[in-house]
Amino acid sequence: MLKISAHKESFTSIKADVAIVFVINKNTKHKWIDQKFLHDLAYQHKSPVLHQQAKTLYIPLGSLEVDSMREAGATAVKTLKSYPFKSAKIGFYTLPKSSDTSIMAAFTLGALLGDYSFDTFLSKKQPSSLREILISLESYDTDSAGATKERVQDFSKQLDEIKIITKSVNITRDLVNTPPQIATPKYLANYAQDLIKGTNLSCKILKKQELKKEKMGAYLAVAKASSKSPRLIHLSYKPKNPQKKVVLVGKGLTYDSGGLSLKPSDYMTTMKADKSGGCAVLGIMLAAEKLGLPLEIHGIIGACENMIGGNAYKPDDVLISREGKSIEIGNTDAEGRLVLADCLSYAQDLDPDVLIDFATLTGACVVGLGEYTSGVMGYNQKLQLDFTQSALDSGELVAILPFNRHIKKLIESKIADVSNVSSSRYGGAISAGMFLGEFIRESYKDKWLHIDIAGPAFVAKEWDINPYGASGAGVRMGVRFLQDISKISKARKQ
Ligand code: BES
Ligand code: ZN
Ligand code: ZN
């Protein structure tokens, strides 16, 4: 893994194989920039360029904001992959004197997430030579040496946090990227049990028989046709004197073929990523434990496979869910909401103060919001706004999709309490969210959030800090939200 460290020494005095220098807003006037070199090149400020002789990589940047810095971190490591440099250094010459360290943190996060690639199955791996990035936090102008020392201490703390979060995101990516013949529900359960060894997390696995005892009729129906039996993975983190109890639920479809309402081939590929919500929950739990958050946190992952066969559940079936509500099946490809309905029921028995589910639930969410943005839904507007703020601060994009009473009517059934599909072709992300809402008891309605990560979970063409494949969507926003609510309840107690 790439090593990143902070230093109080000046940028010029740090020794490294290559220097990373930003050219901000096409402004080349700085002693670290070879103006003549860029001028002779007729540099267009579109992509990074390496000055071989000066051993400097110039990265064009529109402005010095956290979002562009995060992306620049990823760009830097990706560009350096094609060169033999083992170490790189970076300094932030345009920082205002009293600046906080947020843009350096953003750069670091981008570098650690941009460095990821899934090469398990490649015979010829192309590992990057880059081992280390050294960050200079030298004194700026009249800044005192004491202030620099303080900045190094501050940033080192942030660095520890960033390492924990990026490691969790990359573990989530690895798991989601693992092909479906390997990453079965049983594999996920074993993986979770292995991963928590030596941590303060505990793990309980519910197999088919236990799911039957729990009367999870909707979840079991989805899992029925698969030769790979389902697993409900229940992770718990119980620190002393927790401020709140949070339950996270994740859709863990290790494969979604669509079932008898079979997906066309072009839509079936990438459906190994239908376990992204569940894997994100695992990633969030790992990070929360390592960060030592003062919250009791449970992670419920509903893992199973949606397949076809003589034993498959069918359109027209009526299922009885764990909450006792009957569900008419209109389409077996709307399976995630069935698994989640039963998992959310189980989750409410844990009596959470906050209940959040993460799921690659609908193609409609991708159509509505695009590939880069997740949908936030629920009944509690304040909770949705708070979550949105945390998500955006974490660098993940989200937008609120509002529930309304008209869409609620679209999931009515004539022969069951609710239908698993909407009677309209429009508003599919919201109708799926409102379907889940049908399984949230009155007393938990204001505590619940549904996050549809179908857009950003899988990356077909790299963007921002995301290489091809699984993005680990949900982890950063989830961890940030948990950190933020810990701070809020701590402040209230004081
Ligand atoms: N897993 C899919 C949703 C999905 C689509 C995730 C694209 C990521 C990318 C989900 O189970 C599904 O198939 N939903 C259907 C629902 C429909 C049948 C009502 C959909 O969105 O088409
Ligand atoms: Zn589906
Ligand atoms: Zn699905």
Short mmCIF file of N, CA and C in Angstrom, two decimals, residues 122-289:
data_model
loop_
_atom_site.label_atom_id
_atom_site.label_comp_id
_atom_site.label_asym_id
_atom_site.label_seq_id
_atom_site.Cartn_x
_atom_site.Cartn_y
_atom_site.Cartn_z
N LEU A 122 -5.47 -10.93 -13.01
CA LEU A 122 -4.60 -10.61 -14.13
C LEU A 122 -3.31 -11.42 -14.03
N SER A 123 -2.96 -12.15 -15.11
CA SER A 123 -1.71 -12.92 -15.09
C SER A 123 -0.52 -11.97 -15.05
N LYS A 124 -0.65 -10.88 -15.84
CA LYS A 124 0.46 -9.90 -15.84
C LYS A 124 0.01 -8.67 -15.08
N LYS A 125 0.36 -8.63 -13.82
CA LYS A 125 -0.02 -7.45 -13.01
C LYS A 125 0.93 -6.31 -13.34
N GLN A 126 0.42 -5.10 -13.26
CA GLN A 126 1.28 -3.93 -13.51
C GLN A 126 1.32 -3.06 -12.28
N PRO A 127 2.06 -3.50 -11.27
CA PRO A 127 2.07 -2.72 -10.04
C PRO A 127 2.78 -1.38 -10.23
N SER A 128 2.31 -0.39 -9.50
CA SER A 128 2.92 0.93 -9.58
C SER A 128 4.25 0.90 -8.83
N SER A 129 5.23 1.64 -9.33
CA SER A 129 6.53 1.71 -8.62
C SER A 129 6.41 2.60 -7.39
N LEU A 130 5.45 3.51 -7.44
CA LEU A 130 5.32 4.51 -6.37
C LEU A 130 4.98 3.85 -5.04
N ARG A 131 5.85 4.09 -4.06
CA ARG A 131 5.67 3.49 -2.73
C ARG A 131 5.26 4.51 -1.70
N GLU A 132 5.69 5.76 -1.94
CA GLU A 132 5.62 6.73 -0.85
C GLU A 132 5.37 8.15 -1.35
N ILE A 133 4.50 8.89 -0.63
CA ILE A 133 4.35 10.32 -0.91
C ILE A 133 4.68 11.09 0.37
N LEU A 134 5.58 12.04 0.26
CA LEU A 134 5.97 12.84 1.43
C LEU A 134 5.34 14.23 1.30
N ILE A 135 4.61 14.62 2.29
CA ILE A 135 3.93 15.91 2.23
C ILE A 135 4.67 16.93 3.10
N SER A 136 5.03 18.05 2.48
CA SER A 136 5.68 19.10 3.26
C SER A 136 4.64 20.04 3.83
N LEU A 137 4.73 20.30 5.12
CA LEU A 137 3.82 21.26 5.75
C LEU A 137 4.64 22.43 6.26
N GLU A 138 5.63 22.83 5.46
CA GLU A 138 6.57 23.87 5.89
C GLU A 138 5.87 25.17 6.31
N SER A 139 6.62 25.97 7.03
CA SER A 139 6.08 27.27 7.44
C SER A 139 5.85 28.14 6.22
N TYR A 140 4.76 28.84 6.24
CA TYR A 140 4.46 29.73 5.12
C TYR A 140 4.78 31.15 5.53
N ASP A 141 5.63 31.79 4.77
CA ASP A 141 6.00 33.19 5.00
C ASP A 141 6.29 33.47 6.46
N THR A 142 5.41 34.20 7.08
CA THR A 142 5.68 34.60 8.46
C THR A 142 5.21 33.56 9.48
N ASP A 143 4.70 32.47 9.00
CA ASP A 143 4.24 31.41 9.89
C ASP A 143 5.39 30.97 10.79
N SER A 144 5.12 30.74 12.04
CA SER A 144 6.20 30.35 12.95
C SER A 144 6.44 28.85 12.86
N ALA A 145 7.63 28.44 13.30
CA ALA A 145 7.95 27.01 13.29
C ALA A 145 6.97 26.25 14.19
N GLY A 146 6.55 26.92 15.25
CA GLY A 146 5.59 26.30 16.19
C GLY A 146 4.28 25.97 15.49
N ALA A 147 3.84 26.91 14.64
CA ALA A 147 2.57 26.71 13.92
C ALA A 147 2.70 25.52 12.97
N THR A 148 3.87 25.38 12.35
CA THR A 148 4.08 24.25 11.44
C THR A 148 4.02 22.94 12.20
N LYS A 149 4.66 22.94 13.37
CA LYS A 149 4.69 21.73 14.20
C LYS A 149 3.25 21.33 14.56
N GLU A 150 2.47 22.35 14.92
CA GLU A 150 1.07 22.11 15.28
C GLU A 150 0.31 21.54 14.08
N ARG A 151 0.60 22.12 12.91
CA ARG A 151 -0.07 21.67 11.69
C ARG A 151 0.27 20.20 11.39
N VAL A 152 1.56 19.86 11.62
CA VAL A 152 1.98 18.47 11.38
C VAL A 152 1.22 17.53 12.33
N GLN A 153 1.10 17.96 13.61
CA GLN A 153 0.38 17.12 14.58
C GLN A 153 -1.08 16.95 14.18
N ASP A 154 -1.71 18.08 13.84
CA ASP A 154 -3.12 18.08 13.41
C ASP A 154 -3.32 17.15 12.23
N PHE A 155 -2.44 17.35 11.25
CA PHE A 155 -2.60 16.60 10.01
C PHE A 155 -2.32 15.11 10.21
N SER A 156 -1.37 14.79 11.08
CA SER A 156 -1.05 13.38 11.31
C SER A 156 -2.26 12.65 11.88
N LYS A 157 -3.02 13.36 12.72
CA LYS A 157 -4.25 12.76 13.28
C LYS A 157 -5.24 12.51 12.13
N GLN A 158 -5.40 13.52 11.29
CA GLN A 158 -6.32 13.39 10.13
C GLN A 158 -5.87 12.25 9.22
N LEU A 159 -4.55 12.14 9.09
CA LEU A 159 -3.98 11.13 8.21
C LEU A 159 -4.37 9.72 8.69
N ASP A 160 -4.32 9.51 10.01
CA ASP A 160 -4.71 8.20 10.56
C ASP A 160 -6.14 7.89 10.17
N GLU A 161 -7.01 8.90 10.29
CA GLU A 161 -8.42 8.73 9.96
C GLU A 161 -8.60 8.41 8.48
N ILE A 162 -7.88 9.15 7.64
CA ILE A 162 -7.99 8.95 6.19
C ILE A 162 -7.54 7.54 5.81
N LYS A 163 -6.48 7.06 6.48
CA LYS A 163 -5.99 5.71 6.18
C LYS A 163 -7.04 4.66 6.54
N ILE A 164 -7.70 4.86 7.66
CA ILE A 164 -8.74 3.91 8.09
C ILE A 164 -9.89 3.91 7.06
N ILE A 165 -10.33 5.11 6.69
CA ILE A 165 -11.49 5.21 5.77
C ILE A 165 -11.15 4.67 4.39
N THR A 166 -9.98 5.05 3.86
CA THR A 166 -9.64 4.59 2.50
C THR A 166 -9.42 3.08 2.47
N LYS A 167 -8.87 2.54 3.56
CA LYS A 167 -8.68 1.10 3.61
C LYS A 167 -10.04 0.38 3.58
N SER A 168 -10.99 0.93 4.31
CA SER A 168 -12.34 0.33 4.32
C SER A 168 -12.99 0.42 2.95
N VAL A 169 -12.83 1.58 2.29
CA VAL A 169 -13.40 1.74 0.94
C VAL A 169 -12.77 0.70 0.01
N ASN A 170 -11.45 0.52 0.10
CA ASN A 170 -10.77 -0.40 -0.81
C ASN A 170 -11.12 -1.87 -0.51
N ILE A 171 -11.36 -2.19 0.74
CA ILE A 171 -11.81 -3.55 1.08
C ILE A 171 -13.21 -3.78 0.48
N THR A 172 -14.06 -2.76 0.61
CA THR A 172 -15.41 -2.84 0.03
C THR A 172 -15.32 -3.03 -1.48
N ARG A 173 -14.44 -2.25 -2.12
CA ARG A 173 -14.26 -2.38 -3.58
C ARG A 173 -13.81 -3.79 -3.95
N ASP A 174 -12.84 -4.32 -3.22
CA ASP A 174 -12.34 -5.67 -3.49
C ASP A 174 -13.47 -6.70 -3.44
N LEU A 175 -14.28 -6.57 -2.41
CA LEU A 175 -15.34 -7.55 -2.21
C LEU A 175 -16.40 -7.45 -3.31
N VAL A 176 -16.76 -6.22 -3.66
CA VAL A 176 -17.77 -6.02 -4.72
C VAL A 176 -17.21 -6.50 -6.06
N ASN A 177 -15.92 -6.25 -6.31
CA ASN A 177 -15.31 -6.65 -7.57
C ASN A 177 -15.14 -8.16 -7.70
N THR A 178 -15.11 -8.86 -6.59
CA THR A 178 -14.92 -10.31 -6.64
C THR A 178 -16.05 -10.96 -7.44
N PRO A 179 -15.71 -11.77 -8.43
CA PRO A 179 -16.74 -12.32 -9.32
C PRO A 179 -17.75 -13.21 -8.59
N PRO A 180 -18.95 -13.31 -9.17
CA PRO A 180 -20.06 -13.92 -8.44
C PRO A 180 -19.93 -15.42 -8.19
N GLN A 181 -19.11 -16.11 -9.00
CA GLN A 181 -18.98 -17.55 -8.71
C GLN A 181 -18.14 -17.78 -7.45
N ILE A 182 -17.38 -16.75 -7.08
CA ILE A 182 -16.59 -16.83 -5.84
C ILE A 182 -17.34 -16.16 -4.69
N ALA A 183 -17.74 -14.90 -4.94
CA ALA A 183 -18.39 -14.14 -3.87
C ALA A 183 -19.86 -14.54 -3.73
N THR A 184 -20.09 -15.71 -3.16
CA THR A 184 -21.44 -16.21 -2.88
C THR A 184 -21.87 -15.70 -1.50
N PRO A 185 -23.12 -15.88 -1.11
CA PRO A 185 -23.53 -15.45 0.23
C PRO A 185 -22.67 -16.09 1.33
N LYS A 186 -22.34 -17.37 1.16
CA LYS A 186 -21.51 -18.05 2.15
C LYS A 186 -20.11 -17.42 2.22
N TYR A 187 -19.58 -17.08 1.05
CA TYR A 187 -18.26 -16.44 0.98
C TYR A 187 -18.28 -15.10 1.74
N LEU A 188 -19.34 -14.34 1.52
CA LEU A 188 -19.45 -13.04 2.22
C LEU A 188 -19.48 -13.24 3.73
N ALA A 189 -20.24 -14.26 4.15
CA ALA A 189 -20.34 -14.54 5.59
C ALA A 189 -18.98 -14.94 6.16
N ASN A 190 -18.27 -15.84 5.46
CA ASN A 190 -16.94 -16.25 5.92
C ASN A 190 -15.97 -15.07 5.92
N TYR A 191 -16.09 -14.26 4.87
CA TYR A 191 -15.22 -13.09 4.73
C TYR A 191 -15.41 -12.15 5.92
N ALA A 192 -16.67 -11.91 6.25
CA ALA A 192 -16.98 -11.02 7.39
C ALA A 192 -16.42 -11.61 8.68
N GLN A 193 -16.60 -12.91 8.87
CA GLN A 193 -16.10 -13.55 10.09
C GLN A 193 -14.57 -13.46 10.19
N ASP A 194 -13.89 -13.62 9.06
CA ASP A 194 -12.42 -13.51 9.05
C ASP A 194 -11.97 -12.08 9.33
N LEU A 195 -12.66 -11.15 8.70
CA LEU A 195 -12.26 -9.74 8.77
C LEU A 195 -12.35 -9.17 10.19
N ILE A 196 -13.29 -9.66 10.96
CA ILE A 196 -13.49 -9.06 12.30
C ILE A 196 -12.56 -9.66 13.36
N LYS A 197 -11.80 -10.66 12.97
CA LYS A 197 -10.87 -11.26 13.93
C LYS A 197 -9.91 -10.19 14.45
N GLY A 198 -9.74 -10.14 15.76
CA GLY A 198 -8.83 -9.15 16.35
C GLY A 198 -9.43 -7.76 16.46
N THR A 199 -10.72 -7.63 16.16
CA THR A 199 -11.38 -6.32 16.32
C THR A 199 -12.43 -6.43 17.45
N ASN A 200 -13.08 -5.29 17.73
CA ASN A 200 -14.16 -5.31 18.73
C ASN A 200 -15.52 -5.57 18.08
N LEU A 201 -15.50 -6.12 16.88
CA LEU A 201 -16.77 -6.42 16.20
C LEU A 201 -17.13 -7.87 16.47
N SER A 202 -18.44 -8.12 16.55
CA SER A 202 -18.85 -9.52 16.61
C SER A 202 -19.77 -9.81 15.43
N CYS A 203 -19.97 -11.06 15.15
CA CYS A 203 -20.68 -11.42 13.93
C CYS A 203 -21.55 -12.65 14.16
N LYS A 204 -22.82 -12.51 13.75
CA LYS A 204 -23.73 -13.63 13.85
C LYS A 204 -24.23 -13.92 12.43
N ILE A 205 -24.29 -15.20 12.08
CA ILE A 205 -24.76 -15.54 10.73
C ILE A 205 -26.07 -16.31 10.83
N LEU A 206 -27.08 -15.88 10.08
CA LEU A 206 -28.35 -16.62 10.03
C LEU A 206 -28.42 -17.36 8.70
N LYS A 207 -28.55 -18.69 8.78
CA LYS A 207 -28.68 -19.50 7.57
C LYS A 207 -30.16 -19.72 7.26
N LYS A 208 -30.41 -20.48 6.19
CA LYS A 208 -31.78 -20.67 5.69
C LYS A 208 -32.77 -21.08 6.80
N GLN A 209 -32.37 -22.07 7.61
CA GLN A 209 -33.29 -22.54 8.65
C GLN A 209 -33.67 -21.42 9.61
N GLU A 210 -32.66 -20.62 9.98
CA GLU A 210 -32.92 -19.50 10.90
C GLU A 210 -33.78 -18.42 10.23
N LEU A 211 -33.57 -18.23 8.95
CA LEU A 211 -34.39 -17.24 8.22
C LEU A 211 -35.84 -17.72 8.18
N LYS A 212 -36.01 -19.04 8.10
CA LYS A 212 -37.37 -19.61 8.13
C LYS A 212 -37.99 -19.36 9.50
N LYS A 213 -37.20 -19.59 10.55
CA LYS A 213 -37.68 -19.34 11.92
C LYS A 213 -38.07 -17.88 12.11
N GLU A 214 -37.32 -17.01 11.45
CA GLU A 214 -37.60 -15.57 11.53
C GLU A 214 -38.79 -15.17 10.66
N LYS A 215 -39.32 -16.13 9.92
CA LYS A 215 -40.47 -15.90 9.02
C LYS A 215 -40.15 -14.85 7.93
N MET A 216 -38.94 -14.93 7.40
CA MET A 216 -38.53 -13.97 6.37
C MET A 216 -38.97 -14.47 4.99
N GLY A 217 -40.27 -14.48 4.77
CA GLY A 217 -40.85 -15.07 3.56
C GLY A 217 -40.46 -14.36 2.28
N ALA A 218 -40.23 -13.06 2.35
CA ALA A 218 -39.89 -12.29 1.15
C ALA A 218 -38.43 -12.57 0.75
N TYR A 219 -37.54 -12.47 1.72
CA TYR A 219 -36.11 -12.73 1.52
C TYR A 219 -35.91 -14.16 1.01
N LEU A 220 -36.54 -15.13 1.66
CA LEU A 220 -36.38 -16.53 1.28
C LEU A 220 -36.85 -16.81 -0.14
N ALA A 221 -37.93 -16.14 -0.55
CA ALA A 221 -38.46 -16.35 -1.90
C ALA A 221 -37.44 -15.95 -2.95
N VAL A 222 -36.77 -14.80 -2.72
CA VAL A 222 -35.77 -14.33 -3.68
C VAL A 222 -34.64 -15.35 -3.78
N ALA A 223 -34.25 -15.92 -2.64
CA ALA A 223 -33.09 -16.83 -2.59
C ALA A 223 -33.39 -18.22 -3.12
N LYS A 224 -34.68 -18.53 -3.31
CA LYS A 224 -35.15 -19.90 -3.53
C LYS A 224 -34.51 -20.66 -4.69
N ALA A 225 -34.38 -20.01 -5.84
CA ALA A 225 -33.94 -20.76 -7.03
C ALA A 225 -32.43 -20.96 -7.09
N SER A 226 -31.71 -20.30 -6.21
CA SER A 226 -30.25 -20.39 -6.29
C SER A 226 -29.72 -21.64 -5.59
N SER A 227 -28.63 -22.20 -6.16
CA SER A 227 -27.98 -23.34 -5.50
C SER A 227 -27.11 -22.84 -4.35
N LYS A 228 -26.94 -21.55 -4.28
CA LYS A 228 -26.15 -20.95 -3.19
C LYS A 228 -27.12 -20.42 -2.14
N SER A 229 -27.09 -21.01 -0.96
CA SER A 229 -28.11 -20.63 0.03
C SER A 229 -27.81 -19.26 0.65
N PRO A 230 -28.86 -18.59 1.12
CA PRO A 230 -28.71 -17.21 1.63
C PRO A 230 -28.00 -17.15 2.99
N ARG A 231 -27.47 -16.00 3.30
CA ARG A 231 -26.89 -15.75 4.62
C ARG A 231 -27.27 -14.34 5.06
N LEU A 232 -27.83 -14.23 6.25
CA LEU A 232 -28.00 -12.90 6.82
C LEU A 232 -26.81 -12.69 7.75
N ILE A 233 -26.04 -11.66 7.49
CA ILE A 233 -24.84 -11.38 8.29
C ILE A 233 -25.16 -10.23 9.24
N HIS A 234 -25.02 -10.49 10.52
CA HIS A 234 -25.33 -9.46 11.53
C HIS A 234 -24.04 -9.12 12.29
N LEU A 235 -23.48 -7.97 11.96
CA LEU A 235 -22.26 -7.50 12.63
C LEU A 235 -22.66 -6.54 13.75
N SER A 236 -21.96 -6.60 14.87
CA SER A 236 -22.27 -5.66 15.96
C SER A 236 -21.00 -5.04 16.51
N TYR A 237 -21.15 -3.78 16.87
CA TYR A 237 -20.07 -3.05 17.54
C TYR A 237 -20.68 -2.37 18.75
N LYS A 238 -20.23 -2.78 19.92
CA LYS A 238 -20.86 -2.25 21.15
C LYS A 238 -19.81 -1.67 22.09
N PRO A 239 -19.43 -0.41 21.87
CA PRO A 239 -18.47 0.21 22.80
C PRO A 239 -19.18 0.52 24.13
N LYS A 240 -18.39 0.83 25.16
CA LYS A 240 -19.00 1.18 26.46
C LYS A 240 -19.68 2.54 26.36
N ASN A 241 -20.77 2.71 27.08
CA ASN A 241 -21.53 3.97 27.11
C ASN A 241 -21.79 4.60 25.74
N PRO A 242 -22.41 3.89 24.84
CA PRO A 242 -22.67 4.48 23.52
C PRO A 242 -23.67 5.63 23.61
N GLN A 243 -23.47 6.62 22.74
CA GLN A 243 -24.39 7.78 22.75
C GLN A 243 -25.71 7.46 22.05
N LYS A 244 -25.66 6.57 21.09
CA LYS A 244 -26.84 6.25 20.28
C LYS A 244 -26.72 4.85 19.76
N LYS A 245 -27.84 4.30 19.29
CA LYS A 245 -27.78 3.00 18.61
C LYS A 245 -28.15 3.19 17.14
N VAL A 246 -27.25 2.78 16.27
CA VAL A 246 -27.48 2.92 14.83
C VAL A 246 -27.53 1.53 14.21
N VAL A 247 -28.51 1.29 13.36
CA VAL A 247 -28.53 0.02 12.62
C VAL A 247 -28.44 0.31 11.13
N LEU A 248 -27.47 -0.33 10.48
CA LEU A 248 -27.27 -0.18 9.05
C LEU A 248 -27.69 -1.47 8.36
N VAL A 249 -28.38 -1.33 7.24
CA VAL A 249 -28.85 -2.52 6.52
C VAL A 249 -28.33 -2.42 5.08
N GLY A 250 -27.85 -3.52 4.52
CA GLY A 250 -27.32 -3.47 3.16
C GLY A 250 -27.87 -4.56 2.27
N LYS A 251 -28.21 -4.17 1.02
CA LYS A 251 -28.64 -5.15 0.02
C LYS A 251 -27.41 -5.93 -0.45
N GLY A 252 -27.46 -7.23 -0.26
CA GLY A 252 -26.28 -8.04 -0.60
C GLY A 252 -26.58 -9.10 -1.64
N LEU A 253 -27.13 -8.66 -2.79
CA LEU A 253 -27.41 -9.62 -3.87
C LEU A 253 -26.08 -9.98 -4.55
N THR A 254 -25.59 -11.17 -4.28
CA THR A 254 -24.29 -11.55 -4.84
C THR A 254 -24.41 -11.73 -6.37
N TYR A 255 -25.63 -11.96 -6.84
CA TYR A 255 -25.92 -11.84 -8.26
C TYR A 255 -27.40 -11.60 -8.48
N ASP A 256 -27.68 -10.67 -9.40
CA ASP A 256 -29.07 -10.38 -9.74
C ASP A 256 -29.28 -10.63 -11.23
N SER A 257 -29.74 -11.86 -11.53
CA SER A 257 -30.02 -12.19 -12.94
C SER A 257 -31.39 -11.62 -13.35
N GLY A 258 -32.13 -11.16 -12.37
CA GLY A 258 -33.50 -10.70 -12.61
C GLY A 258 -34.51 -11.77 -12.23
N GLY A 259 -34.04 -13.01 -12.09
CA GLY A 259 -34.97 -14.11 -11.81
C GLY A 259 -35.79 -14.43 -13.05
N LEU A 260 -36.99 -14.96 -12.87
CA LEU A 260 -37.81 -15.32 -14.04
C LEU A 260 -38.12 -14.11 -14.92
N SER A 261 -38.24 -12.94 -14.33
CA SER A 261 -38.33 -11.71 -15.13
C SER A 261 -36.90 -11.35 -15.54
N LEU A 262 -36.30 -12.27 -16.28
CA LEU A 262 -34.86 -12.26 -16.58
C LEU A 262 -34.38 -10.95 -17.22
N LYS A 263 -33.22 -10.51 -16.78
CA LYS A 263 -32.65 -9.29 -17.37
C LYS A 263 -32.10 -9.60 -18.76
N PRO A 264 -32.19 -8.66 -19.71
CA PRO A 264 -31.48 -8.84 -20.99
C PRO A 264 -29.97 -8.89 -20.69
N SER A 265 -29.22 -9.62 -21.52
CA SER A 265 -27.77 -9.83 -21.25
C SER A 265 -27.02 -8.53 -20.94
N ASP A 266 -27.27 -7.50 -21.73
CA ASP A 266 -26.53 -6.24 -21.55
C ASP A 266 -26.76 -5.62 -20.18
N TYR A 267 -27.91 -5.90 -19.60
CA TYR A 267 -28.22 -5.33 -18.30
C TYR A 267 -27.77 -6.24 -17.16
N MET A 268 -27.51 -7.51 -17.52
CA MET A 268 -27.13 -8.47 -16.47
C MET A 268 -25.67 -8.28 -16.06
N THR A 269 -24.82 -7.96 -17.04
CA THR A 269 -23.41 -7.75 -16.68
C THR A 269 -23.33 -6.59 -15.70
N THR A 270 -22.40 -6.69 -14.82
CA THR A 270 -22.16 -5.79 -13.66
C THR A 270 -23.08 -6.10 -12.46
N MET A 271 -23.99 -7.06 -12.62
CA MET A 271 -24.89 -7.35 -11.50
C MET A 271 -24.22 -8.12 -10.35
N LYS A 272 -22.93 -8.41 -10.50
CA LYS A 272 -22.16 -8.86 -9.33
C LYS A 272 -22.08 -7.72 -8.31
N ALA A 273 -22.25 -6.49 -8.85
CA ALA A 273 -22.16 -5.31 -7.97
C ALA A 273 -23.46 -5.04 -7.22
N ASP A 274 -24.44 -5.96 -7.35
CA ASP A 274 -25.70 -5.76 -6.64
C ASP A 274 -25.55 -6.06 -5.14
N LYS A 275 -24.34 -6.43 -4.75
CA LYS A 275 -24.04 -6.63 -3.32
C LYS A 275 -23.37 -5.39 -2.72
N SER A 276 -23.31 -4.31 -3.50
CA SER A 276 -22.57 -3.11 -3.07
C SER A 276 -23.06 -2.52 -1.75
N GLY A 277 -24.38 -2.50 -1.55
CA GLY A 277 -24.91 -1.93 -0.31
C GLY A 277 -24.45 -2.73 0.90
N GLY A 278 -24.54 -4.06 0.78
CA GLY A 278 -24.10 -4.94 1.87
C GLY A 278 -22.61 -4.78 2.14
N CYS A 279 -21.83 -4.72 1.06
CA CYS A 279 -20.37 -4.59 1.23
C CYS A 279 -20.03 -3.23 1.83
N ALA A 280 -20.81 -2.19 1.47
CA ALA A 280 -20.58 -0.86 2.05
C ALA A 280 -20.84 -0.90 3.56
N VAL A 281 -21.88 -1.62 3.95
CA VAL A 281 -22.18 -1.73 5.39
C VAL A 281 -21.00 -2.38 6.12
N LEU A 282 -20.44 -3.40 5.51
CA LEU A 282 -19.26 -4.05 6.10
C LEU A 282 -18.11 -3.06 6.22
N GLY A 283 -17.88 -2.29 5.17
CA GLY A 283 -16.81 -1.29 5.17
C GLY A 283 -17.03 -0.22 6.25
N ILE A 284 -18.28 0.23 6.37
CA ILE A 284 -18.59 1.27 7.38
C ILE A 284 -18.34 0.72 8.79
N MET A 285 -18.77 -0.52 9.01
CA MET A 285 -18.60 -1.14 10.34
C MET A 285 -17.11 -1.23 10.69
N LEU A 286 -16.30 -1.65 9.72
CA LEU A 286 -14.86 -1.78 9.95
C LEU A 286 -14.24 -0.45 10.35
N ALA A 287 -14.60 0.60 9.57
CA ALA A 287 -14.04 1.93 9.84
C ALA A 287 -14.54 2.45 11.19
N ALA A 288 -15.83 2.27 11.47
CA ALA A 288 -16.40 2.80 12.72
C ALA A 288 -15.70 2.18 13.93
N GLU A 289 -15.40 0.90 13.84
CA GLU A 289 -14.72 0.22 14.95
C GLU A 289 -13.29 0.74 15.10
#
